[in-house]
XYZ file of C-alpha atoms in Angstrom:
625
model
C 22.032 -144.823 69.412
C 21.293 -143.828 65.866
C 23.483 -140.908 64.585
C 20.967 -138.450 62.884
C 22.355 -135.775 60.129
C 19.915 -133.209 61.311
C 17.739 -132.922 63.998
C 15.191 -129.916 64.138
C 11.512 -129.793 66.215
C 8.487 -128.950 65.546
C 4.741 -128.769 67.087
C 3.497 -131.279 64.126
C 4.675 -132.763 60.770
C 2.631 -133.585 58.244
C 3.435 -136.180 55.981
C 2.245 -135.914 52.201
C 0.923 -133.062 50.444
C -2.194 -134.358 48.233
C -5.335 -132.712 49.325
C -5.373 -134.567 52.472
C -1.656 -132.767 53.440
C -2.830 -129.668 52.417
C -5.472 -129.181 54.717
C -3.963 -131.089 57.774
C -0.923 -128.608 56.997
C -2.551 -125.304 56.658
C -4.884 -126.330 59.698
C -2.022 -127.195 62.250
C -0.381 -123.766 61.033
C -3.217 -121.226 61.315
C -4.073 -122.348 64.507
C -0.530 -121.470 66.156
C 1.708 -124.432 65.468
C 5.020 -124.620 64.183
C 4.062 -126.885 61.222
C 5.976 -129.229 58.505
C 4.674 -130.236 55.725
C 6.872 -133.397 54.272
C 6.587 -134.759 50.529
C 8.592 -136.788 48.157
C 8.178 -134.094 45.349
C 7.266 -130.431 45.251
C 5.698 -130.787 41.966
C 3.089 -133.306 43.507
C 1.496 -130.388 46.054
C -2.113 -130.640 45.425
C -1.491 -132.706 42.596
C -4.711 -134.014 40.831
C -3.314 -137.746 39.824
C -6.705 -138.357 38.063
C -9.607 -136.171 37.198
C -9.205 -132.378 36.467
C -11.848 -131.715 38.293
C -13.154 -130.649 42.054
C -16.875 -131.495 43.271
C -19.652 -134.276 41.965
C -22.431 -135.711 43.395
C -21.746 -135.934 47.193
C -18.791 -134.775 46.730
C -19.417 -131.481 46.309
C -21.143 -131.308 49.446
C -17.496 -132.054 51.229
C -15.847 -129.052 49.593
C -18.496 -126.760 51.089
C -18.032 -128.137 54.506
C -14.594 -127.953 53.926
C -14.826 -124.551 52.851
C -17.102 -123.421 55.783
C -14.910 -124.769 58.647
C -11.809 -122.657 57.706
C -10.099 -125.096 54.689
C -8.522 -124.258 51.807
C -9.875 -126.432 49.146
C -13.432 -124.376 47.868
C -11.318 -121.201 47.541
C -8.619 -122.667 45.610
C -11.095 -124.235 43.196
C -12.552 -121.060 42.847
C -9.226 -119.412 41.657
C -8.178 -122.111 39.360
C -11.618 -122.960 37.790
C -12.501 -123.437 33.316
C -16.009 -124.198 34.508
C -18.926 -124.695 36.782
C -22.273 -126.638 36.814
C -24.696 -128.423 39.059
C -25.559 -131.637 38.941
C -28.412 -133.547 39.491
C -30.738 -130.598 38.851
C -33.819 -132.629 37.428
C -33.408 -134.617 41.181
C -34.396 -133.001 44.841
C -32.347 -130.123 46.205
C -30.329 -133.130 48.721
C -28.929 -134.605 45.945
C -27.961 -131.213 44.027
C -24.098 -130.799 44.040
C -21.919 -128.517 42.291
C -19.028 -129.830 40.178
C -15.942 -127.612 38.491
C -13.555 -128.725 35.820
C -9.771 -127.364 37.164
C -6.866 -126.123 35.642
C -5.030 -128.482 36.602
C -1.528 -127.536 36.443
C -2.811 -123.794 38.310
C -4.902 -125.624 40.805
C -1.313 -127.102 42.140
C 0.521 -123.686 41.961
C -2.136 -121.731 43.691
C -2.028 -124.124 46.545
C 1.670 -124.383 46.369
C 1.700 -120.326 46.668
C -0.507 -120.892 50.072
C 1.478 -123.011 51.796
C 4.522 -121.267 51.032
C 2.763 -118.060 51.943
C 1.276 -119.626 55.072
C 2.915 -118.274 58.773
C 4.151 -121.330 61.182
C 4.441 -123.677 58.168
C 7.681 -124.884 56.390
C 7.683 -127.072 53.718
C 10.630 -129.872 52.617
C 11.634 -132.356 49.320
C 11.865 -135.271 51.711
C 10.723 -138.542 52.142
C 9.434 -139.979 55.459
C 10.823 -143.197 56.345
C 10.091 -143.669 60.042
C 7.821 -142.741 62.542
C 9.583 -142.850 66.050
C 7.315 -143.368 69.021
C 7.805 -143.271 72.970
C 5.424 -144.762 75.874
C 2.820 -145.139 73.384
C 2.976 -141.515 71.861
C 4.004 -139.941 68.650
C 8.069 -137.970 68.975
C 9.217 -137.775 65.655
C 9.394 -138.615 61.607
C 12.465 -139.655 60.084
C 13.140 -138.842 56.250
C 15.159 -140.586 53.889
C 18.388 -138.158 54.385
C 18.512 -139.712 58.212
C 17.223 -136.248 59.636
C 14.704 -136.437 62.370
C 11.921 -133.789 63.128
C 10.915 -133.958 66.882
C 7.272 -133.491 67.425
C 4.443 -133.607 69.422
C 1.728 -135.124 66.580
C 1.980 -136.414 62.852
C -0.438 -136.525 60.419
C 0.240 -139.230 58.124
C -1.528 -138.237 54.227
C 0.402 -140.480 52.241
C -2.477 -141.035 49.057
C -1.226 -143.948 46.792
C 2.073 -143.924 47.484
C 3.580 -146.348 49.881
C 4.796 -149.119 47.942
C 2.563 -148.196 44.926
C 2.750 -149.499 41.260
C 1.389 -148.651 37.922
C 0.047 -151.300 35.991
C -0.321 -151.776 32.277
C -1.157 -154.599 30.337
C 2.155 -156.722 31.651
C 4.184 -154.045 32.373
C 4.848 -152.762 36.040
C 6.366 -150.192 37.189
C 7.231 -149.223 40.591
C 6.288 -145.913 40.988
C 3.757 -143.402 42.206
C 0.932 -141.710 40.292
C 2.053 -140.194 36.640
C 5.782 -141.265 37.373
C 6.032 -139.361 40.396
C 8.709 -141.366 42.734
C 6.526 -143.645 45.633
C 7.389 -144.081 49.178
C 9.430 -146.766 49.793
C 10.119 -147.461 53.472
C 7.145 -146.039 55.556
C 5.168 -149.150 55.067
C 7.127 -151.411 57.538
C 7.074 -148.148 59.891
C 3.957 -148.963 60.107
C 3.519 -152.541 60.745
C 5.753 -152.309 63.437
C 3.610 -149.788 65.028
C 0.763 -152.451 64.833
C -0.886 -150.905 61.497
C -2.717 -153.616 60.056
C -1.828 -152.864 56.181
C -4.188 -153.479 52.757
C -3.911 -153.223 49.105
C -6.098 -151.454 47.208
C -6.133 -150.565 43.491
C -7.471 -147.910 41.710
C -6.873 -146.036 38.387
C -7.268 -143.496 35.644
C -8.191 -142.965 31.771
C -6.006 -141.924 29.252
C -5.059 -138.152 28.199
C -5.279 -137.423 24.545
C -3.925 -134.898 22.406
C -6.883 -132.391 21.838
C -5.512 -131.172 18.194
C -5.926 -134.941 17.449
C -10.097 -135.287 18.393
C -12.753 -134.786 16.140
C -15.007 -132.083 18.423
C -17.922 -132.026 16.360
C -18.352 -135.910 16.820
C -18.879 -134.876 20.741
C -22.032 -133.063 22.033
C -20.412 -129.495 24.021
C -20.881 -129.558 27.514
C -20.980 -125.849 28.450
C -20.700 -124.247 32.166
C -23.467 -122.893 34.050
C -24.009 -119.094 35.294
C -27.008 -119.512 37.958
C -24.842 -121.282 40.373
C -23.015 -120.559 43.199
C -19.439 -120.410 44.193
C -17.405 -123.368 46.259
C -16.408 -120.670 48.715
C -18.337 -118.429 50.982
C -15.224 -116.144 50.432
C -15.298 -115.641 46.764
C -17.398 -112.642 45.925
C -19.020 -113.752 42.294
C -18.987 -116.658 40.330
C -15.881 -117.166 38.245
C -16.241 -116.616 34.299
C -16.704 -120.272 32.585
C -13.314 -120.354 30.851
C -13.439 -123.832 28.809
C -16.490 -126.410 27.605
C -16.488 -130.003 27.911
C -17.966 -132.799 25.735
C -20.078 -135.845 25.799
C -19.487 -139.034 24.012
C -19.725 -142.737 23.604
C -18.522 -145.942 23.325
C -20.237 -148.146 20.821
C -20.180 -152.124 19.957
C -17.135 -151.816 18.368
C -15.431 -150.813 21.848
C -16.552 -153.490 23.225
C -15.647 -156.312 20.856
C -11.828 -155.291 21.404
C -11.848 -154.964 24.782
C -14.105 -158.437 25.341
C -11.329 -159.624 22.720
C -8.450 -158.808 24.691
C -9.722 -160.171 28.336
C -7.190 -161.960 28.308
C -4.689 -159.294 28.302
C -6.235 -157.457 31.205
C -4.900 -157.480 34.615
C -8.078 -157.309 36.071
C -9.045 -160.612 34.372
C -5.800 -162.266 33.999
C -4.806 -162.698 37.833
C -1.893 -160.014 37.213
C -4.337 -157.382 39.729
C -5.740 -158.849 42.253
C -6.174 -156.159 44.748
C -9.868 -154.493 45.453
C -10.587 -151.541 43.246
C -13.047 -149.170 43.559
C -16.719 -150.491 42.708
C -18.170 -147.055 42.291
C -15.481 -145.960 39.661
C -14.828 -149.097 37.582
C -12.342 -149.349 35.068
C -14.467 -149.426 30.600
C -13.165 -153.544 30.951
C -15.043 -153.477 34.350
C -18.411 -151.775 32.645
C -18.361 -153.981 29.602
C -18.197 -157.040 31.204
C -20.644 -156.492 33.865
C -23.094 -154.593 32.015
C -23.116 -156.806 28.922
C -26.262 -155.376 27.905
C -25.717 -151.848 27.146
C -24.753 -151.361 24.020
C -22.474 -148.226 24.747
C -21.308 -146.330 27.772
C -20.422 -142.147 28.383
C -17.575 -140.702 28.106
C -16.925 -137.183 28.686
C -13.893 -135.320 27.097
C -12.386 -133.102 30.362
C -9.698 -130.094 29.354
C -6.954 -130.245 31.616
C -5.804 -126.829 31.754
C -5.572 -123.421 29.352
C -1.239 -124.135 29.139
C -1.592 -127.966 27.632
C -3.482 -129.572 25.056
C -4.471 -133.046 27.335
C -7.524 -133.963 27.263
C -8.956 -136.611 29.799
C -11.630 -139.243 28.728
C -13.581 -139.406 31.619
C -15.021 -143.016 31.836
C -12.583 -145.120 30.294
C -9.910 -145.809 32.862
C -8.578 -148.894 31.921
C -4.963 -151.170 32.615
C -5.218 -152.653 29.287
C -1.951 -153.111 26.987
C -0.809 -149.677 25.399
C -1.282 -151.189 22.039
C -5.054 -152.561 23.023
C -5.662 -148.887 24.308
C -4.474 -147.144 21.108
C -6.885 -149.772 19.220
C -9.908 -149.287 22.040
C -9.835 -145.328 22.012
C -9.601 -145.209 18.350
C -12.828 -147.143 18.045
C -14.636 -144.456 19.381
C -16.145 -141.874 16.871
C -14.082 -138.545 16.736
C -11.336 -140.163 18.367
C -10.199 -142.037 15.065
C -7.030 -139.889 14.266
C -6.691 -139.463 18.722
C -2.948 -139.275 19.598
C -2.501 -140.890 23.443
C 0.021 -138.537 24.992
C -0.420 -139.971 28.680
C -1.600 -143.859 28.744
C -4.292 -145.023 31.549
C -3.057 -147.457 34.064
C -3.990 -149.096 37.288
C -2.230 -148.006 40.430
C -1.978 -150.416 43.411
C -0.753 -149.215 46.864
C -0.947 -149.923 50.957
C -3.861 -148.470 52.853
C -4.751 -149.351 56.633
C -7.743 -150.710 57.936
C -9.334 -147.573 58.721
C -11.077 -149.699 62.298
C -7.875 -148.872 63.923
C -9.031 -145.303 64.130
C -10.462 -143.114 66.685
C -13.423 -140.562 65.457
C -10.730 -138.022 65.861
C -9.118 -140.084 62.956
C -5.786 -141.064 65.392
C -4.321 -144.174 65.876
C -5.849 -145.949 68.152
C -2.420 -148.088 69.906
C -0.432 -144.343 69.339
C -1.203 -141.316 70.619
C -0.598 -138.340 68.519
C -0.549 -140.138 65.299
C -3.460 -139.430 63.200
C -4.178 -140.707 59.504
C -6.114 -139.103 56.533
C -7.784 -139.432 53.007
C -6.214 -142.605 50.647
C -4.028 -144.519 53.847
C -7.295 -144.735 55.304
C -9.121 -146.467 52.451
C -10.976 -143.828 50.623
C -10.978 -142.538 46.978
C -11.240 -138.831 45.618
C -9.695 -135.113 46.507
C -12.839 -134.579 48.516
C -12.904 -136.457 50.663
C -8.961 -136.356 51.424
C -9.520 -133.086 51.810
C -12.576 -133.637 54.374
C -10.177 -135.931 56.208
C -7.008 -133.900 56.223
C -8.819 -131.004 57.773
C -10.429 -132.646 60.527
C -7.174 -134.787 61.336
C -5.480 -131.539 61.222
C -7.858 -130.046 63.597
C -7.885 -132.648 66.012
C -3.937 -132.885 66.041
C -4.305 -129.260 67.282
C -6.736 -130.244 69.929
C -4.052 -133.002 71.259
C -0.964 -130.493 71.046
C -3.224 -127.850 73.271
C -4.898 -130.460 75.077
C -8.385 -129.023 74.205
C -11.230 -131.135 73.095
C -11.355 -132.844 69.951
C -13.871 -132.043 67.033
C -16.305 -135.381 66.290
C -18.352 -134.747 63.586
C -21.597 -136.443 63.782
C -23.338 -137.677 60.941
C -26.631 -134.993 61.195
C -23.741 -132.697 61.259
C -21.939 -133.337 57.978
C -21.438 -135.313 55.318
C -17.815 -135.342 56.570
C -19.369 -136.750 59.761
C -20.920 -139.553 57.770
C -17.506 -140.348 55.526
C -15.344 -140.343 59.545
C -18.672 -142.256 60.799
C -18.488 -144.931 57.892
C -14.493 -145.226 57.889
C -14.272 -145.839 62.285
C -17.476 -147.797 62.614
C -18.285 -149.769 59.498
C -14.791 -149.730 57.839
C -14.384 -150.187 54.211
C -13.057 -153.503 52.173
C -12.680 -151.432 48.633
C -11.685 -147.394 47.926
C -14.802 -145.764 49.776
C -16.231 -142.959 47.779
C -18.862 -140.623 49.201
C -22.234 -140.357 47.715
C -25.699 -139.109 48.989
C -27.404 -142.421 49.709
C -24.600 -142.607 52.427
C -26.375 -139.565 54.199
C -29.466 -140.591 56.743
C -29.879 -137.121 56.995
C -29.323 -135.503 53.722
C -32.305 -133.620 53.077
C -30.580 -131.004 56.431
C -27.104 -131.731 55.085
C -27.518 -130.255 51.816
C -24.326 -128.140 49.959
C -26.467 -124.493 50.807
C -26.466 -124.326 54.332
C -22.954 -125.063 54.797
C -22.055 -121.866 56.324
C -24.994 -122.480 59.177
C -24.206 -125.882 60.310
C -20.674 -125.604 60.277
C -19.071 -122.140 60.618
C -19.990 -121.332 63.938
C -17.459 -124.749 64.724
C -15.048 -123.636 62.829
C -14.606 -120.484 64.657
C -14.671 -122.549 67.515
C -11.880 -124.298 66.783
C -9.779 -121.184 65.672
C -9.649 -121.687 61.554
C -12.732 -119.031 60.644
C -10.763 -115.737 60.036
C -12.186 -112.632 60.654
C -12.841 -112.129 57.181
C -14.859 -115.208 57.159
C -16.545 -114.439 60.348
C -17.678 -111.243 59.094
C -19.201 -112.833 55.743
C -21.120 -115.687 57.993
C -22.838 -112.654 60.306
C -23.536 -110.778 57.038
C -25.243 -113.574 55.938
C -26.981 -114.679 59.127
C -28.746 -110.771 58.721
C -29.991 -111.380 55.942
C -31.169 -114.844 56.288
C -32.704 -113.508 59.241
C -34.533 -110.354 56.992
C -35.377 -113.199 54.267
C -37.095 -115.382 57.497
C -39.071 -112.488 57.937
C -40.243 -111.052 54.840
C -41.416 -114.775 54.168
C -44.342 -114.145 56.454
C -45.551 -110.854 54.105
C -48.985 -111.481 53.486
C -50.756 -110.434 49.980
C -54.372 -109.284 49.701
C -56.679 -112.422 49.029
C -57.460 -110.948 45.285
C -53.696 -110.305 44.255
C -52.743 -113.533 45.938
C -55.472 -115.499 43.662
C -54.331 -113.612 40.805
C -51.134 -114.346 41.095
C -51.192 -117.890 42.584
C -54.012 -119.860 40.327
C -52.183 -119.285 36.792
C -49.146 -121.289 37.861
C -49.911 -124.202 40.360
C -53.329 -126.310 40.829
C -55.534 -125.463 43.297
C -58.057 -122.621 44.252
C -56.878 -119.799 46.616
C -59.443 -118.779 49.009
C -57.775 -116.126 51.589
C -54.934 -113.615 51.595
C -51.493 -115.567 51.185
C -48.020 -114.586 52.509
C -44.386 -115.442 50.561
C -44.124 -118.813 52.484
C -47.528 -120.195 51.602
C -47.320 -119.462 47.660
C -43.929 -121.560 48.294
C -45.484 -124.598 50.176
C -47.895 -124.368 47.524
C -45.341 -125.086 44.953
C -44.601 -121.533 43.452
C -40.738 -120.715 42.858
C -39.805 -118.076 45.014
C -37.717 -116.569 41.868
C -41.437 -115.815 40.537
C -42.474 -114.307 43.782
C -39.134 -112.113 43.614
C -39.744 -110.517 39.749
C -43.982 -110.600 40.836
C -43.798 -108.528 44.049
C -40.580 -106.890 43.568
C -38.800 -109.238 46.830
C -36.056 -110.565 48.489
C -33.329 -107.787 46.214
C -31.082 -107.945 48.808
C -30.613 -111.578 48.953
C -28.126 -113.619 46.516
C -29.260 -116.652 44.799
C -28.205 -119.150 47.030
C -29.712 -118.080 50.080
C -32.847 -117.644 48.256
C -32.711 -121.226 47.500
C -31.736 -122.089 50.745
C -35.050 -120.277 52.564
C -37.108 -122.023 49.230
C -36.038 -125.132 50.426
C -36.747 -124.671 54.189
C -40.231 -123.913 53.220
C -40.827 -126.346 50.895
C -39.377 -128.993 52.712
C -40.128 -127.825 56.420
C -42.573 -130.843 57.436
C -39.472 -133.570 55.983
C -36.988 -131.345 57.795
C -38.957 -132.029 60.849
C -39.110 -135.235 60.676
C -35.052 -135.523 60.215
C -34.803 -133.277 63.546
C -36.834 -135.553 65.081
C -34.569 -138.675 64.324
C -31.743 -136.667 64.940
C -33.171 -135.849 68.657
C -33.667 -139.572 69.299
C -30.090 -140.703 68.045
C -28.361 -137.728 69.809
C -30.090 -139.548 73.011
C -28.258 -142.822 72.344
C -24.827 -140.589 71.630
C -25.582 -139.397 74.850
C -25.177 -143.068 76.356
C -21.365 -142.870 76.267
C -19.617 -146.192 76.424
C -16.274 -146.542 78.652
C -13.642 -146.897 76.412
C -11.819 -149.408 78.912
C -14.915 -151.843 78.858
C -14.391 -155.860 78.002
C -16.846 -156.546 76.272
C -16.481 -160.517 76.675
C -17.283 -160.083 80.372
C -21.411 -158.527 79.991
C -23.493 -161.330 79.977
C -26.372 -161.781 76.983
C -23.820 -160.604 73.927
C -23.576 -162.214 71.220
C -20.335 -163.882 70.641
C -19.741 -161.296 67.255
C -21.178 -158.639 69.144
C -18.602 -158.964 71.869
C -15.602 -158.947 69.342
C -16.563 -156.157 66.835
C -17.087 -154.020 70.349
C -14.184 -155.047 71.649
C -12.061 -154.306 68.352
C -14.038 -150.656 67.504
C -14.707 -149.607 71.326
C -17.404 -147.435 70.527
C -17.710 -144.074 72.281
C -21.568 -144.353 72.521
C -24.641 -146.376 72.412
C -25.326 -144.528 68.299
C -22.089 -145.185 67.537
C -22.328 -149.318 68.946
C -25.604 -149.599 67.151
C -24.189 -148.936 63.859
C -21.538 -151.417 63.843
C -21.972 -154.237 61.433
C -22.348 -156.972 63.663
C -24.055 -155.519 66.728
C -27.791 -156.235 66.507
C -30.502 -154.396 68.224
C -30.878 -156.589 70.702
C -27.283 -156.324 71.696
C -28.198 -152.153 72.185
C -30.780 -153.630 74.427
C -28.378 -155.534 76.309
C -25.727 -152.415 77.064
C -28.615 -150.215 78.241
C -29.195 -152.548 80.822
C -25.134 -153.086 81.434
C -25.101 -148.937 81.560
C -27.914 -148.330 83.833
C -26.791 -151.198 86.262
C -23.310 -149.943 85.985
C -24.913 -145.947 87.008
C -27.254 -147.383 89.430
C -24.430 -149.297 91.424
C -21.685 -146.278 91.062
C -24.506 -143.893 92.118
């Protein structure tokens, strides 16, 4: 019997304290349960290892869901923000997505302050080393000091640091992101729990001196003020504190790098673990798109207390000496002064098919995984998948029913959905085309698809609650002032000027929209809608422009939520139904699906297969029945 140190309990620990920790941790604690949060450093809470920033395409539909289910994420960006802008504004409303360059180093302390702050939730310098398990369930962690937490559930948030390594040029060094120590031991925990364990690789640009950089080489990339906020709870948009700037390679770049291929770790055989496609590394861009003759780069502040600058768009693992001669290539960054270096960073991940949609371990009960262990990249969507792990580890302490996420539900739905069903074989990153059902999951209607569950599952405060019901009025007083009709002659006055087309009868609100007037025009015109802010505006805009498209997603949402209602015994042996395919039969069996929508998506499993369980599922009611 092993002789432990100290020995304390607690409901749930939570191991790691990235973005995925953070919201697992604060979950577990505001919904009753004595809570401990576990990480190798202190100074790595809510650390931001790579970009300074919070939000992006996609991704800055996540925060909002975050945000509107009770996290912690879109409020703490909102505190801690040098500026704000949407993207994708020349592109549909779906693909819109709000983006916000962080102060870095206050980003970490205001989310440090929370936790600290945070009833039911302790938080410890210690390493987790083991996680002990009984009759198939979850019963404690074990840290480096040989002191055991007892515990009913554990959510495991390690990001990139089991067994991690920086790479650069030839030089490796074992270690976690920006020197930060790595986790050691946890790794073979794992295996020996039946965790099938990858490698994955991914990496970050270099941080420059900003007295060293030539500015007015750079085009200034300025903030936005007609935006919204990342949180329903923060009453007006923060001031834009800090600008950013917009670059290029040129030729030049690109002869050094091409010249030093054979330096690079990517080319040389010294990396050869999957990195992520969707964020390559300047080596990766110049080689595969030979053609263009420069790439962006955008110059990112890091914070108002340091001068570091990041270079978004060159991450790189190239030699330190090939990186001072790459970056110095570029114009205005002749004179540049590298104070931080880019590297590569390797680490384990699982194989995300071992999960449940609750995102826990399928061979342990009580043991759930989220964000980087489970093959993603990005604070988002760790975030996304620390809150819902944390959520669901509540549900198994109380013994209440889980939260699944569908995909018309949420983009965090599709990201759990893509991760249990499809898996991934590189870093997975989040982006629009991933959404079937995007044009309903868009970043302004957060609040109405997801609050309402939230408060369900006991992490909408009052506060919050009372700010979603506010807002339901007035979406509600919005629905109906739509439908005010203006005289036929005022309507054509109005109306012809700005969009083709003759008017022929009185018009209300909603019809000069479908028509293709901004409702922003009908607001100054008739004097409307003063009550409302500006995104709800755009949100009722967008459910009248859109309202026949929207239909048509509802409708394919009705006829997949009838094959979700199909469920699947999880118990079934797939070898034994007759008329499965041979691969049909083993992806089943290794993903047991909960439904017929979830089966059908699962690379492998073709339509005819579907056709096939119905059968097996109405024999199997028809002869129980």
């Amino acid at each position: 019997m092993i002789n432990y140190i100290k020995t304390e309990e607690y409901d749930a620990v939570v191991v790691g304290a990235g973005h995925a920790g953070c919201e697992s941790a604060l979950a577990l604690a505001r919904t009753g349960n004595k809570t401990l949060l576990l990480t190798i450093n202190l100074d790595n809470i809510a650390f931001m290892a790579c970009n300074p920033s919070i939000g992006g395409t996609a991704k800055g539909h996540l925060v909002r869901e975050v945000d509107a289910l009770g996290g912690e994420m879109g409020v703490n960006i909102d505190k801690t923000m040098l500026q704000i802008k949407m993207l994708n504004r020349g592109k549909g409303v779906a693909v819109q997505s709000l983006r916000a360059q962080a102060d870095k180093n206050l980003y970490h302390r205001e989310m440090k302050k929370t936790l600290e702050n945070t009833p039911n939730l302790d938080i410890a310098q210690q390493e987790a080393t083991d996680i002990l398990v009984e009759n198939g369930k979850v019963t404690g962690v074990v840290t480096n000091f040989n002191a055991l937490y007892k515990c009913k559930t554990v959510v495991l948030a390690t990001g990139v640091y089991l067994n991690s390594d920086i790479v650069q040029g030839d030089y490796k060094q074992f270690a976690g992101p920006s020197g930060f120590l790595n986790a050691t031991k946890l790794t073979n925990s794992l295996i020996n729990l039946g965790f099938k364990i990858r490698r994955f690789k991914t990496g970050t640009p270099a941080r420059l001196d900003k007295r060293s950089i030539d500015f007015s080489k750079f085009s200034v990339q300025h903030g936005e003020r007609d935006v919204y906020p990342f949180s329903y709870l923060t009453p007006t948009l923060p001031e834009n504190k800090e600008p950013c700037y917009l670059g290029y390679t040129n030729q030049k770049t690109h002869d050094i790098i091409l010249k030093n291929l054979d330096r690079s770790p990517l080319y040389n055989g010294f990396i050869t673990t999957t990195g992520p496609r969707y964020c390559p590394s300047i080596e990766t861009k110049v080689v595969r798109f030979a053609d263009k003759e420069r790439h962006q780069i955008f110059l990112e502040p890091e914070g108002l207390d340091t001068n570091e600058i990041y270079v978004q768009g060159m991450s790189s693992s190239m030699p330190i000496d090939v990186q001072d001669e790459m970056y110095r290539s570029i114009e205005g960054f002749e004179n540049c002064k590298i104070m931080r270096y880019a590297y590569a960073i390797e680490y384990d991940c699982i194989d995300s098919l071992d999960l449940k949609p609750t995102l826990e371990y399928k061979k342990v009960a009580g043991l759930f995984t989220a964000g980087q262990i489970n093959g993603t990249s990005g604070y988002e969507e760790a975030a996304a998948q620390g809150l819902i792990a944390g959520i669901n580890a509540n549900c198994y302490i109380k013994g209440t029913k889980p939260l699944i996420l569908g995909r018309n539900d949420g983009y965090t739905g599709v990201l759990i959905d893509d991760l249990v069903t499809k898996g991934t074989n590189e870093p997975y990153r989040m982006m629009t085309s991933r959404a079937e059902y995007r044009l309903i999951l868009r970043q302004d209607n957060t609040d109405v698809r997801l609050t309402p569950i939230g408060r369900e599952y006991g992490l909408v405060s009052e506060e919050r609650w009372q700010v979603y019901l506010k807002r339901q009025e007035i979406y509600q007083k919005l629905n109906e002032e739509l439908n005010t009709v203006i005289p036929y002659k005022e309507a054509k006055e109005f109306v012809e000027p700005l969009v083709k087309g003759e008017v022929l009868r009185p018009l209300s609100y909603a019809d000069m929209i479908r028509r293709g007037i901004k409702i922003s025009d009908i607001k100054e015109r008739f004097n409307a809608f003063s009550y409302a802010p500006y995104d709800m505006l755009d949100t009722v805009e967008t459910n009248v422009r859109y309202e026949g498209y929207i239909k048509k997603e509802l409708d394919q949402i009705s006829r997949a939520e009838k094959l979700k209602n199909r469920e699947l015994p999880t118990d079934i042996d797939y070898t034994s139904i007759d008329g499965l395919r041979l691969e049909a039969q083993e992806k089943l069996n290794e993903i047991k699906p909960l439904n017929l929508d979830q089966a059908q998506r699962i690379s492998g499993v073709s339509p005819a297969d579907i056709a096939v369980l119905m059968v097996w599922l109405k024999t199997k009611y028809e002869r129980e029945n």
